[in-house]
Amino acid sequence: MTTQFDNVTVLKKGNVYFDGKCVSHTVIFADGTKKTLGVILPSSLTFNTGAPEIMEINGGSCNVRLKGEDAWKTYAAGTSFNVPGDSSFEIEVTETVDYVCHFG
Amino acid sequence: MTTQFDNVTVLKKGNVYFDGKCVSHTVIFADGTKKTLGVILPSSLTFNTGAPEIMEINGGSCNVRLKGEDAWKTYAAGTSFNVPGDSSFEIEVTETVDYVCHFG
């Protein structure tokens, strides 16, 4: 797993969600695709998806339950999970999470 | 003022200060210089500097008092202020601030 993205564009304006529990910055790649690079502080939140997402966890730890599932699964640095489009997931962040969100 | 940085490297791991009141991501330019791109949520904080800094404000609003000064000054989008090295500044963020911190 790489620790950085090279040769990208990054938007100066951040994205702030849930009163700052989640802060991200948008990265645009040479092929026009976008990803967001963010931090989620310890909290229990529900995120809704538009496009399908892959959440790559690069630091911290969290428990996640996808919409329609009964089980919570734990994700830490070096793991990732997929979220369908037009869906949602609950996340309990137990240790501040660094993530990259891949869309589509 | 540009709204983005092009052809840069961005580190996936964020920087979290003051229990998440300040979250930034590190950007590295082709010449090796670094800047941080961040958000400060409404709060009253004191930042210490190592290297001299230029704080470029790209969104929100804040009142700032440099160490050794009596007066507070207000900064909003499109403005910036200089902080000497080995010094500090107090900041009262009244509306969530987007900033770029230039070092050296």
PDB file of C-alpha atoms in Angstrom:
ATOM      1  CA  MET A   1       0.000   0.000   0.000  1.00  0.00           C
ATOM      2  CA  THR A   2       1.402   3.368  -0.973  1.00  0.00           C
ATOM      3  CA  THR A   3       1.437   6.190   1.539  1.00  0.00           C
ATOM      4  CA  GLN A   4       0.977   8.951  -1.008  1.00  0.00           C
ATOM      5  CA  PHE A   5      -0.523   9.907  -4.366  1.00  0.00           C
ATOM      6  CA  ASP A   6       1.836  11.406  -6.945  1.00  0.00           C
ATOM      7  CA  ASN A   7       1.140  13.728  -9.883  1.00  0.00           C
ATOM      8  CA  VAL A   8      -2.316  14.660  -8.729  1.00  0.00           C
ATOM      9  CA  THR A   9      -4.398  17.788  -8.355  1.00  0.00           C
ATOM     10  CA  VAL A  10      -5.699  18.588  -4.893  1.00  0.00           C
ATOM     11  CA  LEU A  11      -8.495  21.050  -4.164  1.00  0.00           C
ATOM     12  CA  LYS A  12      -7.706  23.657  -1.533  1.00  0.00           C
ATOM     13  CA  LYS A  13     -11.198  23.651  -0.087  1.00  0.00           C
ATOM     14  CA  GLY A  14     -11.876  20.865   2.377  1.00  0.00           C
ATOM     15  CA  ASN A  15     -15.079  18.890   2.847  1.00  0.00           C
ATOM     16  CA  VAL A  16     -16.484  18.996   6.369  1.00  0.00           C
ATOM     17  CA  TYR A  17     -19.185  16.562   7.481  1.00  0.00           C
ATOM     18  CA  PHE A  18     -20.918  15.856  10.777  1.00  0.00           C
ATOM     19  CA  ASP A  19     -19.730  19.044  12.492  1.00  0.00           C
ATOM     20  CA  GLY A  20     -16.143  18.216  11.638  1.00  0.00           C
ATOM     21  CA  LYS A  21     -16.124  14.593  12.755  1.00  0.00           C
ATOM     22  CA  CYS A  22     -15.171  13.870   9.136  1.00  0.00           C
ATOM     23  CA  VAL A  23     -12.858  16.180   7.157  1.00  0.00           C
ATOM     24  CA  SER A  24     -11.620  15.343   3.682  1.00  0.00           C
ATOM     25  CA  HIS A  25      -9.785  16.863   0.739  1.00  0.00           C
ATOM     26  CA  THR A  26     -10.517  16.030  -2.885  1.00  0.00           C
ATOM     27  CA  VAL A  27      -7.801  14.590  -5.114  1.00  0.00           C
ATOM     28  CA  ILE A  28      -8.141  14.492  -8.913  1.00  0.00           C
ATOM     29  CA  PHE A  29      -6.075  12.081 -11.003  1.00  0.00           C
ATOM     30  CA  ALA A  30      -4.671  12.525 -14.493  1.00  0.00           C
ATOM     31  CA  ASP A  31      -7.519  10.432 -15.925  1.00  0.00           C
ATOM     32  CA  GLY A  32     -10.097  12.728 -14.321  1.00  0.00           C
ATOM     33  CA  THR A  33     -11.156  10.326 -11.576  1.00  0.00           C
ATOM     34  CA  LYS A  34     -11.652  11.748  -8.102  1.00  0.00           C
ATOM     35  CA  LYS A  35     -10.943  10.321  -4.694  1.00  0.00           C
ATOM     36  CA  THR A  36     -11.322  11.880  -1.278  1.00  0.00           C
ATOM     37  CA  LEU A  37      -8.646  11.685   1.353  1.00  0.00           C
ATOM     38  CA  GLY A  38      -9.917  12.121   4.847  1.00  0.00           C
ATOM     39  CA  VAL A  39      -9.963  11.683   8.566  1.00  0.00           C
ATOM     40  CA  ILE A  40     -12.824  10.501  10.773  1.00  0.00           C
ATOM     41  CA  LEU A  41     -12.542  11.270  14.469  1.00  0.00           C
ATOM     42  CA  PRO A  42     -13.824   8.882  17.146  1.00  0.00           C
ATOM     43  CA  SER A  43     -17.619   8.923  16.747  1.00  0.00           C
ATOM     44  CA  SER A  44     -20.601   6.879  15.578  1.00  0.00           C
ATOM     45  CA  LEU A  45     -21.867   8.074  12.210  1.00  0.00           C
ATOM     46  CA  THR A  46     -24.013   6.955   9.278  1.00  0.00           C
ATOM     47  CA  PHE A  47     -22.772   7.755   5.775  1.00  0.00           C
ATOM     48  CA  ASN A  48     -25.001   7.624   2.720  1.00  0.00           C
ATOM     49  CA  THR A  49     -23.581   6.722  -0.674  1.00  0.00           C
ATOM     50  CA  GLY A  50     -24.522   7.980  -4.109  1.00  0.00           C
ATOM     51  CA  ALA A  51     -22.005   6.159  -6.285  1.00  0.00           C
ATOM     52  CA  PRO A  52     -20.566   2.864  -5.044  1.00  0.00           C
ATOM     53  CA  GLU A  53     -17.502   3.400  -2.863  1.00  0.00           C
ATOM     54  CA  ILE A  54     -14.423   1.560  -1.765  1.00  0.00           C
ATOM     55  CA  MET A  55     -13.225   2.785   1.615  1.00  0.00           C
ATOM     56  CA  GLU A  56      -9.489   2.179   2.046  1.00  0.00           C
ATOM     57  CA  ILE A  57      -8.430   2.437   5.686  1.00  0.00           C
ATOM     58  CA  ASN A  58      -4.873   3.697   6.158  1.00  0.00           C
ATOM     59  CA  GLY A  59      -4.763   4.313   9.875  1.00  0.00           C
ATOM     60  CA  GLY A  60      -6.840   3.922  13.009  1.00  0.00           C
ATOM     61  CA  SER A  61      -9.612   1.427  13.606  1.00  0.00           C
ATOM     62  CA  CYS A  62     -13.357   1.249  13.086  1.00  0.00           C
ATOM     63  CA  ASN A  63     -16.342  -1.047  13.190  1.00  0.00           C
ATOM     64  CA  VAL A  64     -18.617  -0.945  10.160  1.00  0.00           C
ATOM     65  CA  ARG A  65     -22.069  -2.281   9.400  1.00  0.00           C
ATOM     66  CA  LEU A  66     -23.415  -2.039   5.885  1.00  0.00           C
ATOM     67  CA  LYS A  67     -27.089  -1.298   5.308  1.00  0.00           C
ATOM     68  CA  GLY A  68     -29.112  -4.507   5.373  1.00  0.00           C
ATOM     69  CA  GLU A  69     -26.466  -6.486   7.227  1.00  0.00           C
ATOM     70  CA  ASP A  70     -26.641  -7.673  10.810  1.00  0.00           C
ATOM     71  CA  ALA A  71     -22.946  -8.075  11.510  1.00  0.00           C
ATOM     72  CA  TRP A  72     -20.391  -5.429  12.384  1.00  0.00           C
ATOM     73  CA  LYS A  73     -16.915  -5.935  10.972  1.00  0.00           C
ATOM     74  CA  THR A  74     -13.706  -4.346  12.216  1.00  0.00           C
ATOM     75  CA  TYR A  75     -11.355  -2.555   9.832  1.00  0.00           C
ATOM     76  CA  ALA A  76      -7.869  -1.277  10.591  1.00  0.00           C
ATOM     77  CA  ALA A  77      -4.928   0.082   8.604  1.00  0.00           C
ATOM     78  CA  GLY A  78      -4.335  -1.885   5.428  1.00  0.00           C
ATOM     79  CA  THR A  79      -7.915  -3.059   4.983  1.00  0.00           C
ATOM     80  CA  SER A  80     -10.827  -1.804   2.899  1.00  0.00           C
ATOM     81  CA  PHE A  81     -14.523  -2.363   2.416  1.00  0.00           C
ATOM     82  CA  ASN A  82     -16.985  -1.895  -0.425  1.00  0.00           C
ATOM     83  CA  VAL A  83     -20.240   0.011  -0.146  1.00  0.00           C
ATOM     84  CA  PRO A  84     -22.947  -0.305  -2.833  1.00  0.00           C
ATOM     85  CA  GLY A  85     -24.345   2.821  -4.506  1.00  0.00           C
ATOM     86  CA  ASP A  86     -27.510   4.445  -3.126  1.00  0.00           C
ATOM     87  CA  SER A  87     -26.938   2.741   0.177  1.00  0.00           C
ATOM     88  CA  SER A  88     -25.401   3.564   3.545  1.00  0.00           C
ATOM     89  CA  PHE A  89     -23.134   2.285   6.247  1.00  0.00           C
ATOM     90  CA  GLU A  90     -22.785   2.837   9.979  1.00  0.00           C
ATOM     91  CA  ILE A  91     -19.303   3.405  11.301  1.00  0.00           C
ATOM     92  CA  GLU A  92     -18.026   3.411  14.876  1.00  0.00           C
ATOM     93  CA  VAL A  93     -14.565   4.925  14.882  1.00  0.00           C
ATOM     94  CA  THR A  94     -12.635   3.702  17.905  1.00  0.00           C
ATOM     95  CA  GLU A  95      -9.301   5.235  16.882  1.00  0.00           C
ATOM     96  CA  THR A  96      -9.057   8.177  14.457  1.00  0.00           C
ATOM     97  CA  VAL A  97      -9.269   6.800  10.929  1.00  0.00           C
ATOM     98  CA  ASP A  98      -7.307   7.910   7.870  1.00  0.00           C
ATOM     99  CA  TYR A  99      -9.111   6.841   4.738  1.00  0.00           C
ATOM    100  CA  VAL A 100      -9.166   7.141   0.988  1.00  0.00           C
ATOM    101  CA  CYS A 101     -12.600   6.933  -0.605  1.00  0.00           C
ATOM    102  CA  HIS A 102     -12.615   5.564  -4.166  1.00  0.00           C
ATOM    103  CA  PHE A 103     -15.789   6.162  -6.161  1.00  0.00           C
ATOM    104  CA  GLY A 104     -17.546   4.307  -8.960  1.00  0.00           C
TER     105      GLY A 104
ATOM    106  CA  MET B   1      -6.086  32.937  -6.142  1.00  0.00           C
ATOM    107  CA  THR B   2      -6.136  29.410  -7.457  1.00  0.00           C
ATOM    108  CA  THR B   3      -8.524  26.897  -5.960  1.00  0.00           C
ATOM    109  CA  GLN B   4      -6.273  23.885  -6.460  1.00  0.00           C
ATOM    110  CA  PHE B   5      -2.685  22.665  -6.634  1.00  0.00           C
ATOM    111  CA  ASP B   6      -1.686  20.726  -9.756  1.00  0.00           C
ATOM    112  CA  ASN B   7       1.056  18.134 -10.289  1.00  0.00           C
ATOM    113  CA  VAL B   8       1.657  17.564  -6.611  1.00  0.00           C
ATOM    114  CA  THR B   9       2.132  14.654  -4.259  1.00  0.00           C
ATOM    115  CA  VAL B  10      -0.306  14.349  -1.376  1.00  0.00           C
ATOM    116  CA  LEU B  11       0.255  12.185   1.685  1.00  0.00           C
ATOM    117  CA  LYS B  12      -2.604   9.866   2.549  1.00  0.00           C
ATOM    118  CA  LYS B  13      -2.167  10.265   6.284  1.00  0.00           C
ATOM    119  CA  GLY B  14      -3.783  13.361   7.732  1.00  0.00           C
ATOM    120  CA  ASN B  15      -2.504  15.588  10.520  1.00  0.00           C
ATOM    121  CA  VAL B  16      -4.904  15.984  13.435  1.00  0.00           C
ATOM    122  CA  TYR B  17      -4.386  18.713  16.040  1.00  0.00           C
ATOM    123  CA  PHE B  18      -6.382  19.922  19.034  1.00  0.00           C
ATOM    124  CA  ASP B  19      -8.662  16.862  19.186  1.00  0.00           C
ATOM    125  CA  GLY B  20      -9.591  17.343  15.557  1.00  0.00           C
ATOM    126  CA  LYS B  21     -10.351  21.069  15.646  1.00  0.00           C
ATOM    127  CA  CYS B  22      -7.601  21.293  13.010  1.00  0.00           C
ATOM    128  CA  VAL B  23      -7.164  18.623  10.322  1.00  0.00           C
ATOM    129  CA  SER B  24      -4.670  18.971   7.487  1.00  0.00           C
ATOM    130  CA  HIS B  25      -3.112  16.984   4.660  1.00  0.00           C
ATOM    131  CA  THR B  26       0.466  17.447   3.487  1.00  0.00           C
ATOM    132  CA  VAL B  27       1.179  18.437  -0.125  1.00  0.00           C
ATOM    133  CA  ILE B  28       4.664  18.109  -1.646  1.00  0.00           C
ATOM    134  CA  PHE B  29       5.640  20.128  -4.716  1.00  0.00           C
ATOM    135  CA  ALA B  30       7.987  19.178  -7.558  1.00  0.00           C
ATOM    136  CA  ASP B  31      10.761  21.284  -5.992  1.00  0.00           C
ATOM    137  CA  GLY B  32      10.449  19.377  -2.714  1.00  0.00           C
ATOM    138  CA  THR B  33       8.736  22.131  -0.760  1.00  0.00           C
ATOM    139  CA  LYS B  34       5.855  21.168   1.493  1.00  0.00           C
ATOM    140  CA  LYS B  35       2.631  22.924   2.339  1.00  0.00           C
ATOM    141  CA  THR B  36      -0.264  21.800   4.465  1.00  0.00           C
ATOM    142  CA  LEU B  37      -3.852  22.114   3.358  1.00  0.00           C
ATOM    143  CA  GLY B  38      -6.296  22.171   6.185  1.00  0.00           C
ATOM    144  CA  VAL B  39      -9.485  23.040   7.952  1.00  0.00           C
ATOM    145  CA  ILE B  40      -9.937  24.666  11.359  1.00  0.00           C
ATOM    146  CA  LEU B  41     -13.343  24.309  12.966  1.00  0.00           C
ATOM    147  CA  PRO B  42     -14.885  27.084  15.091  1.00  0.00           C
ATOM    148  CA  SER B  43     -12.706  27.252  18.199  1.00  0.00           C
ATOM    149  CA  SER B  44     -10.091  29.340  20.011  1.00  0.00           C
ATOM    150  CA  LEU B  45      -6.618  27.849  19.651  1.00  0.00           C
ATOM    151  CA  THR B  46      -2.947  28.756  19.989  1.00  0.00           C
ATOM    152  CA  PHE B  47      -0.556  27.476  17.322  1.00  0.00           C
ATOM    153  CA  ASN B  48       3.205  27.394  17.799  1.00  0.00           C
ATOM    154  CA  THR B  49       5.527  27.815  14.848  1.00  0.00           C
ATOM    155  CA  GLY B  50       8.893  26.230  14.173  1.00  0.00           C
ATOM    156  CA  ALA B  51       9.693  27.614  10.735  1.00  0.00           C
ATOM    157  CA  PRO B  52       8.134  30.916   9.676  1.00  0.00           C
ATOM    158  CA  GLU B  53       4.694  30.433   8.122  1.00  0.00           C
ATOM    159  CA  ILE B  54       2.366  32.179   5.749  1.00  0.00           C
ATOM    160  CA  MET B  55      -1.242  31.265   6.461  1.00  0.00           C
ATOM    161  CA  GLU B  56      -3.380  31.671   3.336  1.00  0.00           C
ATOM    162  CA  ILE B  57      -7.086  31.770   4.184  1.00  0.00           C
ATOM    163  CA  ASN B  58      -9.320  30.340   1.460  1.00  0.00           C
ATOM    164  CA  GLY B  59     -12.645  30.143   3.220  1.00  0.00           C
ATOM    165  CA  GLY B  60     -14.348  31.049   6.464  1.00  0.00           C
ATOM    166  CA  SER B  61     -13.337  33.778   8.868  1.00  0.00           C
ATOM    167  CA  CYS B  62     -11.065  34.121  11.866  1.00  0.00           C
ATOM    168  CA  ASN B  63      -9.537  36.630  14.268  1.00  0.00           C
ATOM    169  CA  VAL B  64      -5.814  36.331  14.808  1.00  0.00           C
ATOM    170  CA  ARG B  65      -3.358  37.808  17.305  1.00  0.00           C
ATOM    171  CA  LEU B  66       0.338  37.245  16.817  1.00  0.00           C
ATOM    172  CA  LYS B  67       2.570  36.682  19.828  1.00  0.00           C
ATOM    173  CA  GLY B  68       3.704  40.006  21.274  1.00  0.00           C
ATOM    174  CA  GLU B  69       0.943  42.001  19.596  1.00  0.00           C
ATOM    175  CA  ASP B  70      -2.016  43.605  21.316  1.00  0.00           C
ATOM    176  CA  ALA B  71      -4.374  43.842  18.392  1.00  0.00           C
ATOM    177  CA  TRP B  72      -6.558  41.145  16.903  1.00  0.00           C
ATOM    178  CA  LYS B  73      -6.989  41.236  13.132  1.00  0.00           C
ATOM    179  CA  THR B  74      -9.735  39.603  11.107  1.00  0.00           C
ATOM    180  CA  TYR B  75      -8.927  37.390   8.121  1.00  0.00           C
ATOM    181  CA  ALA B  76     -11.384  35.985   5.607  1.00  0.00           C
ATOM    182  CA  ALA B  77     -11.171  34.205   2.252  1.00  0.00           C
ATOM    183  CA  GLY B  78      -8.572  35.748  -0.013  1.00  0.00           C
ATOM    184  CA  THR B  79      -6.351  37.098   2.763  1.00  0.00           C
ATOM    185  CA  SER B  80      -3.217  35.814   4.447  1.00  0.00           C
ATOM    186  CA  PHE B  81      -0.940  36.557   7.379  1.00  0.00           C
ATOM    187  CA  ASN B  82       2.704  35.934   8.221  1.00  0.00           C
ATOM    188  CA  VAL B  83       3.902  34.299  11.408  1.00  0.00           C
ATOM    189  CA  PRO B  84       7.584  34.459  12.449  1.00  0.00           C
ATOM    190  CA  GLY B  85       9.504  31.282  13.234  1.00  0.00           C
ATOM    191  CA  ASP B  86       9.742  30.041  16.838  1.00  0.00           C
ATOM    192  CA  SER B  87       6.698  32.070  17.706  1.00  0.00           C
ATOM    193  CA  SER B  88       2.960  31.555  18.086  1.00  0.00           C
ATOM    194  CA  PHE B  89      -0.428  32.971  17.226  1.00  0.00           C
ATOM    195  CA  GLU B  90      -3.856  32.825  18.775  1.00  0.00           C
ATOM    196  CA  ILE B  91      -6.758  32.193  16.439  1.00  0.00           C
ATOM    197  CA  GLU B  92     -10.497  32.512  17.034  1.00  0.00           C
ATOM    198  CA  VAL B  93     -12.281  30.778  14.196  1.00  0.00           C
ATOM    199  CA  THR B  94     -15.767  32.213  13.813  1.00  0.00           C
ATOM    200  CA  GLU B  95     -16.606  30.351  10.594  1.00  0.00           C
ATOM    201  CA  THR B  96     -14.812  27.134   9.571  1.00  0.00           C
ATOM    202  CA  VAL B  97     -11.552  28.107   7.907  1.00  0.00           C
ATOM    203  CA  ASP B  98      -9.921  26.524   4.870  1.00  0.00           C
ATOM    204  CA  TYR B  99      -6.243  27.333   4.833  1.00  0.00           C
ATOM    205  CA  VAL B 100      -2.955  26.618   3.133  1.00  0.00           C
ATOM    206  CA  CYS B 101       0.116  26.868   5.340  1.00  0.00           C
ATOM    207  CA  HIS B 102       3.313  27.811   3.488  1.00  0.00           C
ATOM    208  CA  PHE B 103       6.564  27.201   5.361  1.00  0.00           C
ATOM    209  CA  GLY B 104       9.964  28.806   5.339  1.00  0.00           C
TER     210      GLY B 104
END
